[in-house]
Amino acid sequence: MTEVMKKRVLLVDDAVVVRKALSLAIAQDCDLEVAGTAVNGRIALAKFPAIKPDVVLLDFEMPEMDGLETVRELRKIDARVPIIMFSSLTERGASVTLEALSLGASDYVAKPSNVDMTATLEAISRELIPKIRALCHLPDLQPNLIPSPRPCLPAPSTILAPRARLLAPVQVVAIGVSTGGPDALTRLLPSLPANFPVPVVIAQHMPPIFTSLLAARLAAKSALPVRECVSGELLTPGCVVIAPGDFHMVVNQENGVMILRTHQGPRENFCRPSVDVLFRSVANVYGARALAVVLTGMGQDGLKGCETLRQAGARIYVQDEASSVVWGMPGFVARGGLADKILPLDHLGAEIVRATAMQRSARTQA
């Protein structure tokens, strides 16, 4: 029998203890192998052509050439190899992480702060290994992440177009996104005009601090105001609101007014904020007047929310596989037959604007 080729990992970190912990964790996965290590970016770039890694794990703080400069140079050599950054859960760590993602890094993980090797290995196995597998297009082997069997799900090549149906005017756009999200949102939101007639609510899988900085970065590039949600604020047309890290965000109708609330209820799909939580609340309040958009991301968060939205008559668009960093979240929705449209990222903005055109016309005539 032909031996299955393992996915090759290049570790770039100046800390011996971190390289050891990563090597031990990766060795536990039979589909992965550490093909090489480097103590800084300059050495990693020199080794890269010979190693030909399938994924690069990259620290930020290193001598001679740091993580950001390494990302810049790696992308000149290889535009597609997945790069996962190590980040600290601090404001500076979040800022540098978002900068790395804007330069072409694929994803990030929080660097283990626990000095206990057993706890560190558990954290790496829980957070990092699934991301490596997803970015290398390997199946998820964690039993608790494997979805329950769903009857008659067609393969991507045999997805059927949904039946024609009457569509209500869109009054809200709800977006769910995870891995690859910051870049996807940076490309999508600027395509929405300043006179966009409905509110946009977003659940992006990110920890605290990261979401507020992401909102600020997106606001600087978009015609629409973008902000992190403050619980109790009014949901108004022409605004973009992002769920804060470690909080679920929901839309409530209170005394005839749309209000955004946040809470720290149980994680869903191991996530908080959860796309399912947001989408269910949007379905309950807006029903058929909602448009849900599922962008690139690992796992299946958003699938059950889309089922609820579809039952309510809402429209659902998903990002296509070719333009997604990971076609997990949008793929589950597409294979479930729930998507009205499956579109490249660069086409989604125009379709969202088109779906809300009736609302803009009504506001102009009012």
PDB file of N, CA and C in Angstrom, residues 304-344:
ATOM      1  N   LYS A 304     -27.603  25.632  11.976  1.00  0.00           N
ATOM      2  CA  LYS A 304     -28.922  25.539  12.611  1.00  0.00           C
ATOM      3  C   LYS A 304     -29.654  26.882  12.543  1.00  0.00           C
ATOM      4  N   GLY A 305     -28.901  27.968  12.670  1.00  0.00           N
ATOM      5  CA  GLY A 305     -29.517  29.291  12.544  1.00  0.00           C
ATOM      6  C   GLY A 305     -30.090  29.498  11.156  1.00  0.00           C
ATOM      7  N   CYS A 306     -29.382  29.005  10.132  1.00  0.00           N
ATOM      8  CA  CYS A 306     -29.884  29.119   8.763  1.00  0.00           C
ATOM      9  C   CYS A 306     -31.125  28.260   8.551  1.00  0.00           C
ATOM     10  N   GLU A 307     -31.178  27.105   9.212  1.00  0.00           N
ATOM     11  CA  GLU A 307     -32.382  26.286   9.128  1.00  0.00           C
ATOM     12  C   GLU A 307     -33.585  27.048   9.668  1.00  0.00           C
ATOM     13  N   THR A 308     -33.386  27.735  10.804  1.00  0.00           N
ATOM     14  CA  THR A 308     -34.474  28.531  11.396  1.00  0.00           C
ATOM     15  C   THR A 308     -34.845  29.696  10.486  1.00  0.00           C
ATOM     16  N   LEU A 309     -33.844  30.371   9.941  1.00  0.00           N
ATOM     17  CA  LEU A 309     -34.107  31.489   9.042  1.00  0.00           C
ATOM     18  C   LEU A 309     -34.851  31.022   7.790  1.00  0.00           C
ATOM     19  N   ARG A 310     -34.437  29.900   7.246  1.00  0.00           N
ATOM     20  CA  ARG A 310     -35.093  29.412   6.032  1.00  0.00           C
ATOM     21  C   ARG A 310     -36.550  29.059   6.303  1.00  0.00           C
ATOM     22  N   GLN A 311     -36.819  28.448   7.461  1.00  0.00           N
ATOM     23  CA  GLN A 311     -38.195  28.136   7.833  1.00  0.00           C
ATOM     24  C   GLN A 311     -39.048  29.396   7.950  1.00  0.00           C
ATOM     25  N   ALA A 312     -38.392  30.508   8.324  1.00  0.00           N
ATOM     26  CA  ALA A 312     -39.100  31.781   8.453  1.00  0.00           C
ATOM     27  C   ALA A 312     -39.235  32.510   7.119  1.00  0.00           C
ATOM     28  N   GLY A 313     -38.617  31.975   6.056  1.00  0.00           N
ATOM     29  CA  GLY A 313     -38.732  32.581   4.739  1.00  0.00           C
ATOM     30  C   GLY A 313     -37.625  33.544   4.381  1.00  0.00           C
ATOM     31  N   ALA A 314     -36.562  33.605   5.200  1.00  0.00           N
ATOM     32  CA  ALA A 314     -35.465  34.536   4.946  1.00  0.00           C
ATOM     33  C   ALA A 314     -34.608  34.079   3.777  1.00  0.00           C
ATOM     34  N   ARG A 315     -33.853  35.031   3.212  1.00  0.00           N
ATOM     35  CA  ARG A 315     -32.872  34.726   2.175  1.00  0.00           C
ATOM     36  C   ARG A 315     -31.538  34.357   2.812  1.00  0.00           C
ATOM     37  N   ILE A 316     -30.787  33.469   2.145  1.00  0.00           N
ATOM     38  CA  ILE A 316     -29.482  33.038   2.652  1.00  0.00           C
ATOM     39  C   ILE A 316     -28.486  33.000   1.497  1.00  0.00           C
ATOM     40  N   TYR A 317     -27.386  33.743   1.649  1.00  0.00           N
ATOM     41  CA  TYR A 317     -26.287  33.715   0.690  1.00  0.00           C
ATOM     42  C   TYR A 317     -25.056  33.137   1.389  1.00  0.00           C
ATOM     43  N   VAL A 318     -24.247  32.383   0.657  1.00  0.00           N
ATOM     44  CA  VAL A 318     -23.005  31.867   1.237  1.00  0.00           C
ATOM     45  C   VAL A 318     -21.843  32.119   0.284  1.00  0.00           C
ATOM     46  N   GLN A 319     -20.666  32.254   0.878  1.00  0.00           N
ATOM     47  CA  GLN A 319     -19.438  32.416   0.105  1.00  0.00           C
ATOM     48  C   GLN A 319     -19.074  31.083  -0.534  1.00  0.00           C
ATOM     49  N   ASP A 320     -18.563  31.118  -1.754  1.00  0.00           N
ATOM     50  CA  ASP A 320     -18.226  29.869  -2.435  1.00  0.00           C
ATOM     51  C   ASP A 320     -16.910  29.290  -1.918  1.00  0.00           C
ATOM     52  N   GLU A 321     -16.667  28.047  -2.280  1.00  0.00           N
ATOM     53  CA  GLU A 321     -15.501  27.340  -1.761  1.00  0.00           C
ATOM     54  C   GLU A 321     -14.192  27.940  -2.266  1.00  0.00           C
ATOM     55  N   ALA A 322     -14.163  28.330  -3.527  1.00  0.00           N
ATOM     56  CA  ALA A 322     -12.914  28.810  -4.126  1.00  0.00           C
ATOM     57  C   ALA A 322     -12.383  30.063  -3.450  1.00  0.00           C
ATOM     58  N   SER A 323     -13.265  30.939  -2.984  1.00  0.00           N
ATOM     59  CA  SER A 323     -12.821  32.195  -2.378  1.00  0.00           C
ATOM     60  C   SER A 323     -12.748  32.129  -0.861  1.00  0.00           C
ATOM     61  N   SER A 324     -13.106  30.983  -0.268  1.00  0.00           N
ATOM     62  CA  SER A 324     -13.078  30.833   1.189  1.00  0.00           C
ATOM     63  C   SER A 324     -11.722  30.316   1.652  1.00  0.00           C
ATOM     64  N   VAL A 325     -11.242  30.816   2.785  1.00  0.00           N
ATOM     65  CA  VAL A 325     -10.045  30.251   3.405  1.00  0.00           C
ATOM     66  C   VAL A 325     -10.345  28.827   3.866  1.00  0.00           C
ATOM     67  N   VAL A 326     -11.499  28.639   4.496  1.00  0.00           N
ATOM     68  CA  VAL A 326     -11.984  27.314   4.898  1.00  0.00           C
ATOM     69  C   VAL A 326     -13.465  27.252   4.558  1.00  0.00           C
ATOM     70  N   TRP A 327     -13.867  26.238   3.785  1.00  0.00           N
ATOM     71  CA  TRP A 327     -15.279  26.139   3.389  1.00  0.00           C
ATOM     72  C   TRP A 327     -16.017  25.216   4.343  1.00  0.00           C
ATOM     73  N   GLY A 328     -15.956  25.566   5.636  1.00  0.00           N
ATOM     74  CA  GLY A 328     -16.663  24.790   6.637  1.00  0.00           C
ATOM     75  C   GLY A 328     -18.063  25.335   6.849  1.00  0.00           C
ATOM     76  N   MET A 329     -18.158  26.514   7.453  1.00  0.00           N
ATOM     77  CA  MET A 329     -19.463  27.110   7.750  1.00  0.00           C
ATOM     78  C   MET A 329     -20.313  27.304   6.500  1.00  0.00           C
ATOM     79  N   PRO A 330     -19.801  27.966   5.457  1.00  0.00           N
ATOM     80  CA  PRO A 330     -20.652  28.116   4.273  1.00  0.00           C
ATOM     81  C   PRO A 330     -20.918  26.788   3.572  1.00  0.00           C
ATOM     82  N   GLY A 331     -19.956  25.869   3.641  1.00  0.00           N
ATOM     83  CA  GLY A 331     -20.140  24.577   2.991  1.00  0.00           C
ATOM     84  C   GLY A 331     -21.268  23.770   3.596  1.00  0.00           C
ATOM     85  N   PHE A 332     -21.363  23.770   4.928  1.00  0.00           N
ATOM     86  CA  PHE A 332     -22.455  23.038   5.586  1.00  0.00           C
ATOM     87  C   PHE A 332     -23.814  23.599   5.171  1.00  0.00           C
ATOM     88  N   VAL A 333     -23.916  24.921   5.091  1.00  0.00           N
ATOM     89  CA  VAL A 333     -25.184  25.542   4.708  1.00  0.00           C
ATOM     90  C   VAL A 333     -25.513  25.218   3.254  1.00  0.00           C
ATOM     91  N   ALA A 334     -24.502  25.291   2.382  1.00  0.00           N
ATOM     92  CA  ALA A 334     -24.726  24.994   0.967  1.00  0.00           C
ATOM     93  C   ALA A 334     -25.134  23.540   0.764  1.00  0.00           C
ATOM     94  N   ARG A 335     -24.396  22.616   1.415  1.00  0.00           N
ATOM     95  CA  ARG A 335     -24.717  21.192   1.249  1.00  0.00           C
ATOM     96  C   ARG A 335     -26.054  20.830   1.874  1.00  0.00           C
ATOM     97  N   GLY A 336     -26.500  21.621   2.813  1.00  0.00           N
ATOM     98  CA  GLY A 336     -27.808  21.393   3.409  1.00  0.00           C
ATOM     99  C   GLY A 336     -28.954  21.892   2.550  1.00  0.00           C
ATOM    100  N   GLY A 337     -28.644  22.459   1.387  1.00  0.00           N
ATOM    101  CA  GLY A 337     -29.692  22.952   0.494  1.00  0.00           C
ATOM    102  C   GLY A 337     -30.375  24.208   0.983  1.00  0.00           C
ATOM    103  N   LEU A 338     -29.700  24.964   1.854  1.00  0.00           N
ATOM    104  CA  LEU A 338     -30.321  26.136   2.479  1.00  0.00           C
ATOM    105  C   LEU A 338     -29.970  27.449   1.790  1.00  0.00           C
ATOM    106  N   ALA A 339     -28.975  27.440   0.906  1.00  0.00           N
ATOM    107  CA  ALA A 339     -28.478  28.679   0.319  1.00  0.00           C
ATOM    108  C   ALA A 339     -29.273  29.064  -0.920  1.00  0.00           C
ATOM    109  N   ASP A 340     -29.725  30.306  -0.974  1.00  0.00           N
ATOM    110  CA  ASP A 340     -30.341  30.838  -2.185  1.00  0.00           C
ATOM    111  C   ASP A 340     -29.287  31.126  -3.243  1.00  0.00           C
ATOM    112  N   LYS A 341     -28.098  31.577  -2.798  1.00  0.00           N
ATOM    113  CA  LYS A 341     -27.014  31.871  -3.724  1.00  0.00           C
ATOM    114  C   LYS A 341     -25.685  31.470  -3.105  1.00  0.00           C
ATOM    115  N   ILE A 342     -24.805  30.907  -3.933  1.00  0.00           N
ATOM    116  CA  ILE A 342     -23.440  30.555  -3.544  1.00  0.00           C
ATOM    117  C   ILE A 342     -22.516  31.381  -4.427  1.00  0.00           C
ATOM    118  N   LEU A 343     -21.812  32.346  -3.829  1.00  0.00           N
ATOM    119  CA  LEU A 343     -21.154  33.379  -4.616  1.00  0.00           C
ATOM    120  C   LEU A 343     -19.703  33.585  -4.212  1.00  0.00           C
ATOM    121  N   PRO A 344     -18.849  33.976  -5.152  1.00  0.00           N
ATOM    122  CA  PRO A 344     -17.500  34.406  -4.780  1.00  0.00           C
ATOM    123  C   PRO A 344     -17.575  35.631  -3.873  1.00  0.00           C
TER     124      PRO A 344
END
